Amino acid sequence: MSSQSPAGPLARALNHTTTSYKFLFLKGLLDAAGITSAVEKRDSIPLKEIYVRSIVTAWYPVVTFHLSLGSQDRIEQFIGTIKESPGIDTIEIPSPDRLISEFSGQSSNEEQNRIFKQLDQYVRFRFLTPWIEDELRGLPDSKKNAAIERIAAADAKSKPQKQRLPYHFMEMDGEIHIALQKQFSEYLRSNSTLVYDWWRWNFARYVQDRNPLCPGIINKIEKPEKRELTLQRIVWNHRINVGDDIRCIYSGAKLDRSFDLDHFIPWSYLLHDKLWNIHPCLPNANRSKSDRLPSLSLYLDRFLILQLEALKSTPLLTDTWSKRQSWKSKYEFQYDISPQLNLLRISRENSKRAQRLLEENIVRLWESAEQQGYATDWIYLPA
């Protein structure tokens, strides 16, 4: 590999993809090798572990955001099968260690064997295509896997400085391993941030193409850090303290300081915490609603009234916030519904226009989320 940079063939490895498998395989390999994760660094990884980590990578966008990975892609089906396994928490994203533990010792499980067999049918072979395009040119598709395996075996026997492929196949303890070529491993480790950003951008483009109506795809392919809702809670605390009668739009109960913050359009769809979509409600109602879409016929008018009443007065924030010069801009930013439209500023001039814009925005997002597969018309039923 010393005769050429790994960057050229690697960049082509994700071109012309019809399924997510190459993206997920690469991320699984990078994570398992300790290049994009905190695990111990290693250059020989069990193939099964790479596929498990691939499934974990897909879990968040598929389960949390209902994102499609393509009509020919089977990952969503695989995840559905795995979710039915005993001991798998269907709410939280399972850790690779949890799934590896779940699959270990279950070689007789036909369904799991089928999943790994289908994942292994092409991806580990075809990922190597850009490095050996000349040798594969003109070969029937049915013969390419065998040819790639022969070339990889011969390449592994070459002197390290003469090896062309980024990895080879080896058997260890009865399992197939991916063995990273030394120079390729050094390249990945020396450029780990660049490689990760390149992978993330390309995977986001792939997912966006298959979910054109879904906003914020780049932030939905991996679980974000902990969210900060301090300002939102301070604002609604103030409004409940000074308001005559702030009630939960779902239950009708008068609210006190023990309220929850609910995203009327689920956070998992919008992926932001703007105040124009956030309102206080009973904790039980918030837990029951989860990431469902509420009934518009029952709750939209109540939501709009609550929001428009709140817009009439700027809250007197706590000393911690009021001493910050930027608090006003931070507060106003919470009401941006587009770069050109800010509900707070519009409401000061024309409250009816602000209400109309908020209603149109909510309905449009509700319908888009419905098309994305979110459960609709949730109604609060007290226990």
Short mmCIF file of C-alpha atoms in Angstrom, two decimals:
data_model
loop_
_atom_site.label_atom_id
_atom_site.label_comp_id
_atom_site.label_asym_id
_atom_site.label_seq_id
_atom_site.Cartn_x
_atom_site.Cartn_y
_atom_site.Cartn_z
CA MET A 1 0.00 0.00 0.00
CA SER A 2 2.98 2.26 0.17
CA SER A 3 2.71 2.95 -3.56
CA GLN A 4 -0.52 4.90 -3.12
CA SER A 5 -2.43 6.73 -0.43
CA PRO A 6 -5.31 4.73 1.08
CA ALA A 7 -7.48 7.83 0.81
CA GLY A 8 -8.26 7.42 -2.91
CA PRO A 9 -9.64 3.86 -2.89
CA LEU A 10 -11.26 4.44 0.52
CA ALA A 11 -13.14 7.46 -0.82
CA ARG A 12 -14.52 5.29 -3.65
CA ALA A 13 -15.53 2.45 -1.32
CA LEU A 14 -18.80 4.19 -0.44
CA ASN A 15 -19.71 5.24 -3.98
CA HIS A 16 -22.78 3.92 -5.79
CA THR A 17 -24.26 2.17 -2.75
CA THR A 18 -27.79 0.77 -2.91
CA THR A 19 -27.92 -0.40 0.72
CA SER A 20 -26.48 0.87 4.00
CA TYR A 21 -24.28 -2.20 4.49
CA LYS A 22 -20.93 -0.69 3.43
CA PHE A 23 -21.48 2.39 5.58
CA LEU A 24 -22.39 0.28 8.60
CA PHE A 25 -19.62 -2.25 7.97
CA LEU A 26 -16.99 0.50 7.90
CA LYS A 27 -18.31 2.14 11.07
CA GLY A 28 -18.46 -1.25 12.80
CA LEU A 29 -14.86 -1.91 11.78
CA LEU A 30 -13.68 1.53 12.94
CA ASP A 31 -15.45 1.19 16.28
CA ALA A 32 -14.24 -2.36 16.90
CA ALA A 33 -10.65 -1.37 16.11
CA GLY A 34 -10.76 1.46 18.63
CA ILE A 35 -10.43 4.16 15.96
CA THR A 36 -13.80 5.86 16.47
CA SER A 37 -14.60 4.45 19.91
CA ALA A 38 -13.05 4.10 23.34
CA VAL A 39 -12.46 0.34 23.10
CA GLU A 40 -8.97 -1.13 23.25
CA LYS A 41 -7.01 -0.59 20.03
CA ARG A 42 -6.56 -3.73 17.94
CA ASP A 43 -6.04 -4.71 14.32
CA SER A 44 -7.71 -8.12 14.32
CA ILE A 45 -11.46 -8.15 14.94
CA PRO A 46 -14.00 -10.99 14.79
CA LEU A 47 -16.24 -10.48 11.79
CA LYS A 48 -19.33 -11.19 13.86
CA GLU A 49 -18.47 -8.34 16.22
CA ILE A 50 -18.18 -5.93 13.30
CA TYR A 51 -21.66 -6.89 12.16
CA VAL A 52 -23.04 -6.51 15.69
CA ARG A 53 -21.55 -3.01 15.89
CA SER A 54 -23.01 -2.28 12.46
CA ILE A 55 -26.47 -3.13 13.76
CA VAL A 56 -25.94 -0.95 16.85
CA THR A 57 -24.97 1.97 14.58
CA ALA A 58 -28.22 1.56 12.63
CA TRP A 59 -30.36 1.14 15.75
CA TYR A 60 -30.60 4.85 16.66
CA PRO A 61 -31.73 6.25 13.27
CA VAL A 62 -34.05 3.30 12.59
CA VAL A 63 -35.71 2.85 15.99
CA THR A 64 -35.61 6.39 17.41
CA PHE A 65 -36.35 8.34 14.23
CA HIS A 66 -38.16 5.78 12.04
CA LEU A 67 -35.70 6.49 9.24
CA SER A 68 -35.67 4.28 6.18
CA LEU A 69 -32.34 2.86 4.98
CA GLY A 70 -33.71 2.02 1.53
CA SER A 71 -36.14 -0.34 -0.16
CA GLN A 72 -33.45 -2.99 -0.77
CA ASP A 73 -32.00 -2.73 2.73
CA ARG A 74 -32.71 -5.45 5.29
CA ILE A 75 -31.21 -3.79 8.37
CA GLU A 76 -34.59 -2.55 9.61
CA GLN A 77 -35.93 -6.10 9.40
CA PHE A 78 -32.86 -7.45 11.20
CA ILE A 79 -33.30 -4.93 14.02
CA GLY A 80 -36.97 -5.88 14.32
CA THR A 81 -35.96 -9.52 14.72
CA ILE A 82 -33.28 -8.73 17.30
CA LYS A 83 -35.68 -6.54 19.32
CA GLU A 84 -37.80 -9.64 19.89
CA SER A 85 -34.89 -11.46 21.56
CA PRO A 86 -35.37 -12.09 25.29
CA GLY A 87 -33.58 -9.57 27.46
CA ILE A 88 -33.24 -6.87 24.78
CA ASP A 89 -34.50 -3.47 25.96
CA THR A 90 -36.57 -2.07 23.10
CA ILE A 91 -36.36 1.50 24.41
CA GLU A 92 -32.63 2.00 24.94
CA ILE A 93 -30.01 1.48 22.25
CA PRO A 94 -28.30 -1.81 23.17
CA SER A 95 -24.56 -1.65 23.69
CA PRO A 96 -22.32 -3.72 21.40
CA ASP A 97 -21.24 -5.73 24.45
CA ARG A 98 -24.90 -6.46 25.27
CA LEU A 99 -25.64 -7.74 21.78
CA ILE A 100 -22.37 -9.67 21.54
CA SER A 101 -23.27 -11.34 24.83
CA GLU A 102 -26.78 -12.02 23.52
CA PHE A 103 -25.45 -13.68 20.38
CA SER A 104 -22.58 -15.60 21.95
CA GLY A 105 -23.29 -19.25 22.55
CA GLN A 106 -26.35 -19.13 20.32
CA SER A 107 -24.89 -20.67 17.19
CA SER A 108 -27.99 -22.85 16.84
CA ASN A 109 -30.28 -19.82 16.58
CA GLU A 110 -31.37 -20.04 12.96
CA GLU A 111 -32.78 -16.50 12.80
CA GLN A 112 -29.58 -14.90 14.07
CA ASN A 113 -27.45 -17.07 11.79
CA ARG A 114 -29.59 -15.93 8.86
CA ILE A 115 -29.01 -12.28 9.73
CA PHE A 116 -25.23 -12.65 9.84
CA LYS A 117 -25.19 -14.77 6.69
CA GLN A 118 -27.09 -12.11 4.75
CA LEU A 119 -24.87 -9.33 6.07
CA ASP A 120 -21.79 -11.35 5.11
CA GLN A 121 -23.00 -12.22 1.63
CA TYR A 122 -21.30 -9.30 -0.10
CA VAL A 123 -20.13 -6.41 2.05
CA ARG A 124 -16.75 -7.58 3.39
CA PHE A 125 -15.75 -8.68 -0.12
CA ARG A 126 -17.17 -5.83 -2.19
CA PHE A 127 -15.77 -3.15 0.13
CA LEU A 128 -12.33 -4.11 -1.25
CA THR A 129 -13.34 -3.49 -4.89
CA PRO A 130 -11.69 -0.04 -5.31
CA TRP A 131 -8.28 -1.50 -4.48
CA ILE A 132 -8.48 -4.27 -7.13
CA GLU A 133 -10.72 -2.85 -9.85
CA ASP A 134 -8.49 -4.00 -12.71
CA GLU A 135 -8.51 -7.64 -11.59
CA LEU A 136 -12.31 -7.65 -11.22
CA ARG A 137 -13.13 -5.89 -14.47
CA GLY A 138 -15.22 -8.10 -16.76
CA LEU A 139 -15.88 -10.79 -14.15
CA PRO A 140 -19.50 -11.95 -13.75
CA ASP A 141 -20.97 -10.74 -10.47
CA SER A 142 -21.46 -14.32 -9.30
CA LYS A 143 -17.69 -14.92 -9.41
CA LYS A 144 -16.46 -11.71 -7.78
CA ASN A 145 -16.63 -12.82 -4.13
CA ALA A 146 -14.48 -15.89 -4.81
CA ALA A 147 -12.02 -13.80 -6.82
CA ILE A 148 -11.75 -11.18 -4.07
CA GLU A 149 -11.15 -13.87 -1.47
CA ARG A 150 -8.34 -15.41 -3.57
CA ILE A 151 -6.73 -12.01 -4.15
CA ALA A 152 -6.97 -11.18 -0.44
CA ALA A 153 -5.37 -14.49 0.53
CA ALA A 154 -2.48 -13.92 -1.89
CA ASP A 155 -2.07 -10.30 -0.76
CA ALA A 156 -1.86 -11.37 2.89
CA LYS A 157 1.17 -13.53 2.06
CA SER A 158 3.04 -10.62 0.47
CA LYS A 159 5.59 -8.56 2.35
CA PRO A 160 3.82 -5.81 4.36
CA GLN A 161 5.23 -3.00 2.22
CA LYS A 162 3.92 -4.73 -0.92
CA GLN A 163 0.37 -5.37 0.31
CA ARG A 164 -2.35 -3.50 -1.55
CA LEU A 165 -5.51 -4.28 0.41
CA PRO A 166 -6.65 -2.47 3.56
CA TYR A 167 -7.52 -5.72 5.32
CA HIS A 168 -7.39 -9.47 4.94
CA PHE A 169 -9.42 -12.43 6.15
CA MET A 170 -8.11 -14.88 8.69
CA GLU A 171 -9.56 -17.66 10.80
CA MET A 172 -8.91 -17.69 14.53
CA ASP A 173 -10.55 -19.93 17.14
CA GLY A 174 -13.08 -21.09 14.58
CA GLU A 175 -14.18 -17.56 13.68
CA ILE A 176 -13.44 -15.36 10.67
CA HIS A 177 -11.53 -12.21 11.59
CA ILE A 178 -10.84 -9.00 9.69
CA ALA A 179 -7.10 -8.25 9.99
CA LEU A 180 -6.25 -4.61 9.24
CA GLN A 181 -3.16 -4.10 7.09
CA LYS A 182 -0.50 -2.27 9.12
CA GLN A 183 -0.16 0.84 6.95
CA PHE A 184 -3.91 1.14 6.51
CA SER A 185 -4.40 0.89 10.26
CA GLU A 186 -1.77 3.59 10.81
CA TYR A 187 -3.49 5.81 8.25
CA LEU A 188 -6.88 5.41 9.96
CA ARG A 189 -5.47 6.10 13.41
CA SER A 190 -3.49 9.14 12.24
CA ASN A 191 -6.55 10.58 10.49
CA SER A 192 -9.31 9.28 12.78
CA THR A 193 -11.21 12.61 13.00
CA LEU A 194 -11.08 13.15 9.25
CA VAL A 195 -12.15 9.57 8.52
CA TYR A 196 -15.02 9.77 11.01
CA ASP A 197 -16.30 13.11 9.63
CA TRP A 198 -16.05 11.76 6.09
CA TRP A 199 -18.00 8.64 7.06
CA ARG A 200 -20.65 10.67 8.94
CA TRP A 201 -21.18 13.08 6.06
CA ASN A 202 -21.52 10.31 3.46
CA PHE A 203 -23.85 8.23 5.62
CA ALA A 204 -26.01 11.30 6.29
CA ARG A 205 -26.24 11.98 2.54
CA TYR A 206 -27.24 8.36 1.92
CA VAL A 207 -29.96 8.50 4.60
CA GLN A 208 -31.21 11.93 3.49
CA ASP A 209 -31.71 10.66 -0.07
CA ARG A 210 -34.02 7.97 1.30
CA ASN A 211 -35.87 10.28 3.70
CA PRO A 212 -36.30 13.53 1.74
CA LEU A 213 -39.07 14.91 3.98
CA CYS A 214 -37.23 14.42 7.25
CA PRO A 215 -35.38 17.45 8.71
CA GLY A 216 -32.01 17.41 10.47
CA ILE A 217 -30.74 14.07 9.17
CA ILE A 218 -27.11 14.87 10.02
CA ASN A 219 -28.10 14.99 13.70
CA LYS A 220 -30.18 11.81 13.59
CA ILE A 221 -27.64 9.22 12.58
CA GLU A 222 -25.92 9.04 15.98
CA LYS A 223 -27.11 9.62 19.53
CA PRO A 224 -26.28 13.17 20.65
CA GLU A 225 -24.86 14.27 23.96
CA LYS A 226 -27.17 15.11 26.87
CA ARG A 227 -29.57 17.94 26.04
CA GLU A 228 -29.75 21.17 28.03
CA LEU A 229 -33.25 22.47 28.89
CA THR A 230 -32.36 24.91 31.66
CA LEU A 231 -33.60 28.03 29.87
CA GLN A 232 -36.84 26.34 28.77
CA ARG A 233 -37.62 25.22 32.33
CA ILE A 234 -36.81 28.64 33.80
CA VAL A 235 -39.15 30.29 31.29
CA TRP A 236 -42.08 27.99 32.02
CA ASN A 237 -41.43 28.10 35.77
CA HIS A 238 -41.78 31.87 35.60
CA ARG A 239 -44.98 31.69 33.58
CA ILE A 240 -46.55 29.21 35.97
CA ASN A 241 -45.57 31.32 38.97
CA VAL A 242 -47.03 34.56 37.55
CA GLY A 243 -49.84 33.08 35.46
CA ASP A 244 -53.38 33.00 36.74
CA ASP A 245 -54.20 29.52 35.51
CA ILE A 246 -51.60 27.54 33.51
CA ARG A 247 -53.06 24.12 32.75
CA CYS A 248 -51.83 20.93 31.11
CA ILE A 249 -53.28 20.86 27.60
CA TYR A 250 -53.71 17.09 27.78
CA SER A 251 -55.30 16.56 31.21
CA GLY A 252 -56.71 20.01 31.99
CA ALA A 253 -55.05 19.91 35.42
CA LYS A 254 -53.64 23.12 36.88
CA LEU A 255 -49.85 22.96 36.87
CA ASP A 256 -47.36 23.64 39.64
CA ARG A 257 -43.56 23.42 39.69
CA SER A 258 -43.61 19.61 39.31
CA PHE A 259 -44.46 19.77 35.60
CA ASP A 260 -42.67 18.03 32.72
CA LEU A 261 -41.65 19.72 29.48
CA ASP A 262 -43.28 18.13 26.42
CA HIS A 263 -42.39 18.60 22.77
CA PHE A 264 -45.73 18.88 20.98
CA ILE A 265 -44.09 17.59 17.79
CA PRO A 266 -41.75 14.85 19.12
CA TRP A 267 -38.16 15.87 19.75
CA SER A 268 -37.03 12.73 17.94
CA TYR A 269 -38.49 14.15 14.74
CA LEU A 270 -37.43 17.80 15.02
CA LEU A 271 -34.25 17.27 17.04
CA HIS A 272 -34.39 20.70 18.62
CA ASP A 273 -35.68 22.25 21.85
CA LYS A 274 -37.17 25.53 20.64
CA LEU A 275 -39.72 27.03 23.01
CA TRP A 276 -42.33 27.40 20.27
CA ASN A 277 -42.74 23.60 20.33
CA ILE A 278 -42.36 23.09 24.10
CA HIS A 279 -45.06 23.37 26.74
CA PRO A 280 -45.54 22.18 30.35
CA CYS A 281 -47.73 19.19 31.13
CA LEU A 282 -48.36 16.55 33.77
CA PRO A 283 -45.47 14.06 34.06
CA ASN A 284 -47.89 11.15 33.57
CA ALA A 285 -49.18 12.67 30.34
CA ASN A 286 -45.64 13.25 29.06
CA ARG A 287 -44.64 9.65 29.75
CA SER A 288 -47.79 8.33 28.12
CA LYS A 289 -47.34 10.47 25.00
CA SER A 290 -43.67 9.53 24.52
CA ASP A 291 -42.80 10.21 20.85
CA ARG A 292 -46.36 9.93 19.53
CA LEU A 293 -48.13 12.71 17.65
CA PRO A 294 -51.00 14.17 19.71
CA SER A 295 -54.52 14.48 18.36
CA LEU A 296 -54.75 17.81 16.56
CA SER A 297 -58.52 17.99 16.90
CA LEU A 298 -58.28 17.74 20.70
CA TYR A 299 -55.05 19.52 21.57
CA LEU A 300 -53.91 21.91 18.83
CA ASP A 301 -56.17 24.82 19.83
CA ARG A 302 -55.20 24.43 23.50
CA PHE A 303 -51.53 24.39 22.57
CA LEU A 304 -51.85 27.51 20.41
CA ILE A 305 -53.71 29.45 23.12
CA LEU A 306 -51.10 28.50 25.74
CA GLN A 307 -48.22 29.53 23.48
CA LEU A 308 -49.79 32.82 22.33
CA GLU A 309 -50.62 33.84 25.89
CA ALA A 310 -47.02 33.11 26.86
CA LEU A 311 -45.71 35.28 24.02
CA LYS A 312 -47.45 38.37 25.42
CA SER A 313 -44.90 38.87 28.18
CA THR A 314 -41.14 38.47 28.33
CA PRO A 315 -40.22 36.45 31.44
CA LEU A 316 -38.10 37.94 34.19
CA LEU A 317 -35.41 35.30 34.27
CA THR A 318 -33.30 34.38 37.28
CA ASP A 319 -30.27 36.40 38.28
CA THR A 320 -28.01 33.75 36.73
CA TRP A 321 -29.57 34.34 33.34
CA SER A 322 -30.36 38.03 33.55
CA LYS A 323 -26.71 38.88 34.26
CA ARG A 324 -25.71 37.39 30.96
CA GLN A 325 -25.62 39.93 28.16
CA SER A 326 -26.77 37.34 25.64
CA TRP A 327 -29.85 36.13 27.50
CA LYS A 328 -32.25 38.24 25.42
CA SER A 329 -30.92 36.93 22.12
CA LYS A 330 -30.96 33.36 23.49
CA TYR A 331 -34.59 33.82 24.50
CA GLU A 332 -35.64 35.32 21.17
CA PHE A 333 -33.80 32.55 19.31
CA GLN A 334 -36.18 30.07 20.96
CA TYR A 335 -38.96 31.45 18.75
CA ASP A 336 -37.25 31.27 15.37
CA ILE A 337 -39.35 29.09 13.07
CA SER A 338 -37.15 30.00 10.10
CA PRO A 339 -34.22 32.35 9.48
CA GLN A 340 -36.71 35.04 8.39
CA LEU A 341 -39.58 34.40 10.82
CA ASN A 342 -39.49 34.87 14.59
CA LEU A 343 -42.77 34.32 16.41
CA LEU A 344 -41.84 36.55 19.32
CA ARG A 345 -41.17 39.59 17.14
CA ILE A 346 -44.18 38.89 14.90
CA SER A 347 -46.53 38.53 17.89
CA ARG A 348 -45.61 42.00 19.14
CA GLU A 349 -46.87 43.47 15.88
CA ASN A 350 -49.66 41.07 14.93
CA SER A 351 -50.69 38.29 17.35
CA LYS A 352 -53.16 36.76 14.87
CA ARG A 353 -50.42 36.38 12.26
CA ALA A 354 -48.15 34.77 14.84
CA GLN A 355 -50.89 32.30 15.76
CA ARG A 356 -51.53 31.48 12.10
CA LEU A 357 -47.82 30.92 11.40
CA LEU A 358 -47.40 28.69 14.45
CA GLU A 359 -50.50 26.67 13.53
CA GLU A 360 -49.37 26.21 9.92
CA ASN A 361 -45.91 25.17 11.07
CA ILE A 362 -47.20 22.65 13.60
CA VAL A 363 -49.67 21.08 11.16
CA ARG A 364 -47.04 20.82 8.42
CA LEU A 365 -44.56 19.14 10.78
CA TRP A 366 -47.26 16.86 12.20
CA GLU A 367 -48.15 15.64 8.69
CA SER A 368 -44.47 15.17 7.74
CA ALA A 369 -43.83 13.16 10.91
CA GLU A 370 -46.91 11.05 10.16
CA GLN A 371 -45.45 10.22 6.72
CA GLN A 372 -42.20 9.29 8.48
CA GLY A 373 -44.07 6.60 10.43
CA TYR A 374 -44.77 8.27 13.78
CA ALA A 375 -47.86 7.04 15.63
CA THR A 376 -50.67 9.59 15.34
CA ASP A 377 -53.72 10.86 17.22
CA TRP A 378 -52.49 10.08 20.71
CA ILE A 379 -55.05 10.91 23.43
CA TYR A 380 -54.31 11.13 27.15
CA LEU A 381 -56.24 8.56 29.18
CA PRO A 382 -55.74 9.01 32.95
CA ALA A 383 -54.81 5.81 34.76
#
